[in-house]
XYZ file of C-alpha atoms in Angstrom:
212
model
C 16.995 13.642 -5.308
C 18.505 10.356 -7.202
C 18.740 8.824 -3.646
C 15.164 10.087 -2.944
C 13.742 8.604 -5.879
C 15.647 5.058 -5.212
C 14.672 4.702 -1.890
C 11.273 5.417 -2.791
C 10.987 2.674 -5.506
C 12.782 -0.009 -3.501
C 10.184 0.556 -0.811
C 7.216 0.366 -3.526
C 8.959 -3.234 -4.931
C 9.205 -4.351 -1.022
C 5.591 -3.358 -0.408
C 3.924 -4.837 -3.471
C 6.077 -8.180 -2.747
C 4.168 -8.250 0.316
C 0.944 -7.921 -1.440
C 1.437 -10.577 -3.788
C 2.858 -13.103 -0.868
C -0.173 -11.658 0.884
C -2.512 -12.940 -2.063
C -1.024 -15.749 -3.075
C -1.447 -17.404 0.399
C -4.562 -17.841 -0.761
C -6.170 -16.621 2.522
C -7.509 -13.542 1.520
C -6.209 -10.756 0.440
C -6.173 -6.929 2.050
C -9.150 -5.323 1.544
C -8.169 -2.768 -1.360
C -6.804 -5.416 -3.055
C -9.696 -8.272 -2.426
C -11.544 -5.525 -4.211
C -9.973 -5.245 -6.995
C -9.300 -9.124 -7.556
C -13.272 -9.261 -7.515
C -13.299 -6.447 -10.003
C -10.655 -8.454 -12.028
C -12.619 -11.705 -11.657
C -15.575 -10.221 -13.058
C -14.417 -7.559 -15.882
C -11.277 -9.338 -17.147
C -7.888 -7.086 -16.991
C -4.948 -7.345 -14.554
C -5.559 -6.921 -10.856
C -2.557 -4.015 -11.558
C -5.217 -2.068 -14.166
C -8.332 -1.777 -11.673
C -5.918 -0.840 -9.285
C -4.707 2.118 -11.065
C -8.388 2.547 -12.554
C -9.763 3.002 -9.018
C -7.180 5.272 -7.790
C -7.464 7.729 -10.886
C -11.062 7.909 -9.333
C -10.140 8.397 -5.937
C -7.918 11.660 -6.842
C -11.049 13.134 -7.544
C -12.977 11.791 -4.322
C -9.868 12.906 -2.284
C -10.319 16.681 -3.893
C -14.086 16.173 -3.206
C -13.653 15.460 0.435
C -10.985 18.236 1.199
C -12.775 20.866 -1.186
C -8.962 20.940 -3.019
C -8.067 20.656 -6.599
C -7.005 17.069 -7.584
C -3.752 15.919 -6.434
C -2.052 16.201 -10.259
C 1.107 14.413 -8.586
C -0.519 11.454 -7.222
C -0.607 9.906 -10.975
C 3.172 9.112 -10.694
C 2.642 6.743 -7.373
C -0.580 5.401 -9.350
C 1.087 4.503 -12.865
C 4.228 3.261 -10.674
C 2.379 1.057 -8.151
C -0.176 -0.380 -10.768
C 2.748 -1.708 -12.876
C 4.905 -3.150 -9.921
C 1.804 -4.749 -8.778
C 1.386 -6.733 -12.258
C 5.358 -7.451 -12.159
C 4.871 -9.037 -8.935
C 1.535 -11.116 -9.742
C 1.705 -11.674 -13.622
C 5.591 -12.681 -13.510
C 7.385 -13.320 -10.685
C 4.480 -15.307 -8.739
C 2.397 -16.456 -11.679
C 3.439 -20.023 -11.842
C 2.861 -19.946 -8.104
C -0.274 -21.522 -6.526
C -0.889 -21.990 -2.451
C -4.220 -23.341 -2.636
C -3.263 -26.939 -1.990
C -0.296 -25.917 0.396
C -0.381 -27.005 4.150
C -2.278 -24.275 6.291
C 0.750 -23.403 7.968
C 2.521 -22.787 4.874
C -0.498 -20.759 3.980
C -0.421 -18.463 7.152
C 3.643 -18.221 7.195
C 3.434 -16.678 3.502
C 0.889 -14.419 5.134
C 2.650 -13.034 8.037
C 5.830 -12.860 5.667
C 3.177 -10.832 3.411
C 2.378 -8.824 6.289
C 6.010 -8.124 7.271
C 7.387 -7.103 3.786
C 4.201 -4.738 3.509
C 5.138 -3.026 6.647
C 8.450 -2.749 5.547
C 7.894 -1.675 2.104
C 5.936 1.248 3.376
C 7.915 2.274 5.918
C 10.620 2.796 3.381
C 8.804 4.164 0.807
C 6.939 7.199 3.220
C 10.819 8.273 4.274
C 11.382 10.467 0.755
C 8.411 12.080 1.372
C 6.905 12.272 -2.370
C 3.384 11.705 -3.019
C 1.833 8.691 -1.944
C -0.995 6.878 -3.731
C -4.713 8.119 -3.457
C -5.674 5.347 -1.502
C -3.397 6.118 1.064
C -4.660 9.358 1.222
C -8.221 8.532 1.349
C -8.565 7.881 4.895
C -7.101 11.079 6.014
C -9.492 12.924 3.613
C -12.511 11.225 5.468
C -11.299 11.796 8.846
C -10.691 15.288 7.925
C -13.675 15.874 6.135
C -16.221 14.212 8.803
C -14.072 15.679 11.752
C -12.910 12.016 12.590
C -9.958 10.449 14.548
C -7.596 9.287 11.719
C -8.061 5.539 13.437
C -11.936 6.011 12.814
C -11.218 7.046 9.361
C -9.291 4.234 8.450
C -11.294 1.927 10.119
C -14.456 3.220 7.798
C -12.703 2.933 4.606
C -11.809 -0.570 5.691
C -15.074 -1.988 6.406
C -16.493 -0.139 3.569
C -13.997 -1.355 1.057
C -14.248 -5.360 2.799
C -18.282 -4.928 2.504
C -17.692 -3.843 -1.534
C -14.726 -7.167 -1.534
C -17.464 -9.518 0.018
C -20.366 -7.923 -2.136
C -18.448 -8.338 -5.527
C -16.842 -12.132 -4.286
C -13.067 -10.438 -3.945
C -11.010 -13.125 -1.688
C -11.645 -11.909 2.056
C -10.350 -13.507 4.787
C -7.489 -14.248 7.726
C -5.815 -12.088 4.965
C -7.988 -9.123 4.967
C -8.041 -9.585 9.049
C -4.564 -9.137 9.857
C -3.302 -6.376 7.763
C -6.320 -4.473 9.813
C -4.788 -5.608 12.901
C -0.906 -5.564 12.407
C -0.017 -3.557 9.570
C 0.087 -0.833 11.568
C 2.321 -1.868 14.301
C 4.631 -3.220 11.634
C 5.001 -0.051 9.949
C 5.807 1.699 13.332
C 8.425 -0.358 14.526
C 10.196 -0.454 10.887
C 9.744 3.096 10.474
C 11.198 3.892 13.630
C 14.637 1.878 12.414
C 14.540 2.521 9.279
C 14.512 6.454 9.511
C 18.010 6.989 11.144
C 19.329 4.728 8.513
C 17.908 6.289 5.747
C 19.022 10.006 6.846
C 22.590 8.365 7.688
C 22.702 6.983 4.477
C 21.766 10.598 2.780
C 24.727 11.875 0.802
C 24.110 14.815 3.648
C 25.224 11.942 6.156
C 25.024 12.733 9.638
C 24.220 16.336 8.654
C 20.902 15.798 7.161
C 20.080 13.119 9.932
C 20.912 15.999 12.610
C 18.517 18.211 10.495
C 15.769 15.413 10.150
C 15.705 14.911 14.366
């Protein structure tokens, strides 16, 4: 359990380091983050606060879509992710300003952000702990309306991007890049992290053989 918890947290920290890079590239943020930034700009409080607040609401939306009870365990990743996101944005990257940096540097920062997000997600899903409600929403939408997973994710992305635009969130290349490249990046890192995760597991080679 300790090993799984450490991997889970490491994945979260890497993921939100990538999110912070994406935001600080100042070329737009991911469709969820762009919406939360827009809300933060209008109503105050941190991006992490609104990230957590809206995800608590999404827990009930997911339950309604799936005709199930709200997933109480989802509160744990919501709390952790809100704190980690604010750690990167409000502490580590607080003095960073790339708005006047050369465009090439901004693009490199954006691409690095997508890479780290993909790596972080690939790692944090390995222990199979509860995932954040935003990660479950497109699954719930797909199941409720009998859509493919890709169509469900695209629908959620389009709706959230539209809301982010309406509220004045930073929509741009940083919004488009994850939509196009994040899936393949996650798959690339996941297929490589999967055997490493199980071979480093306290059960060693036995745990890996059982997993495969």
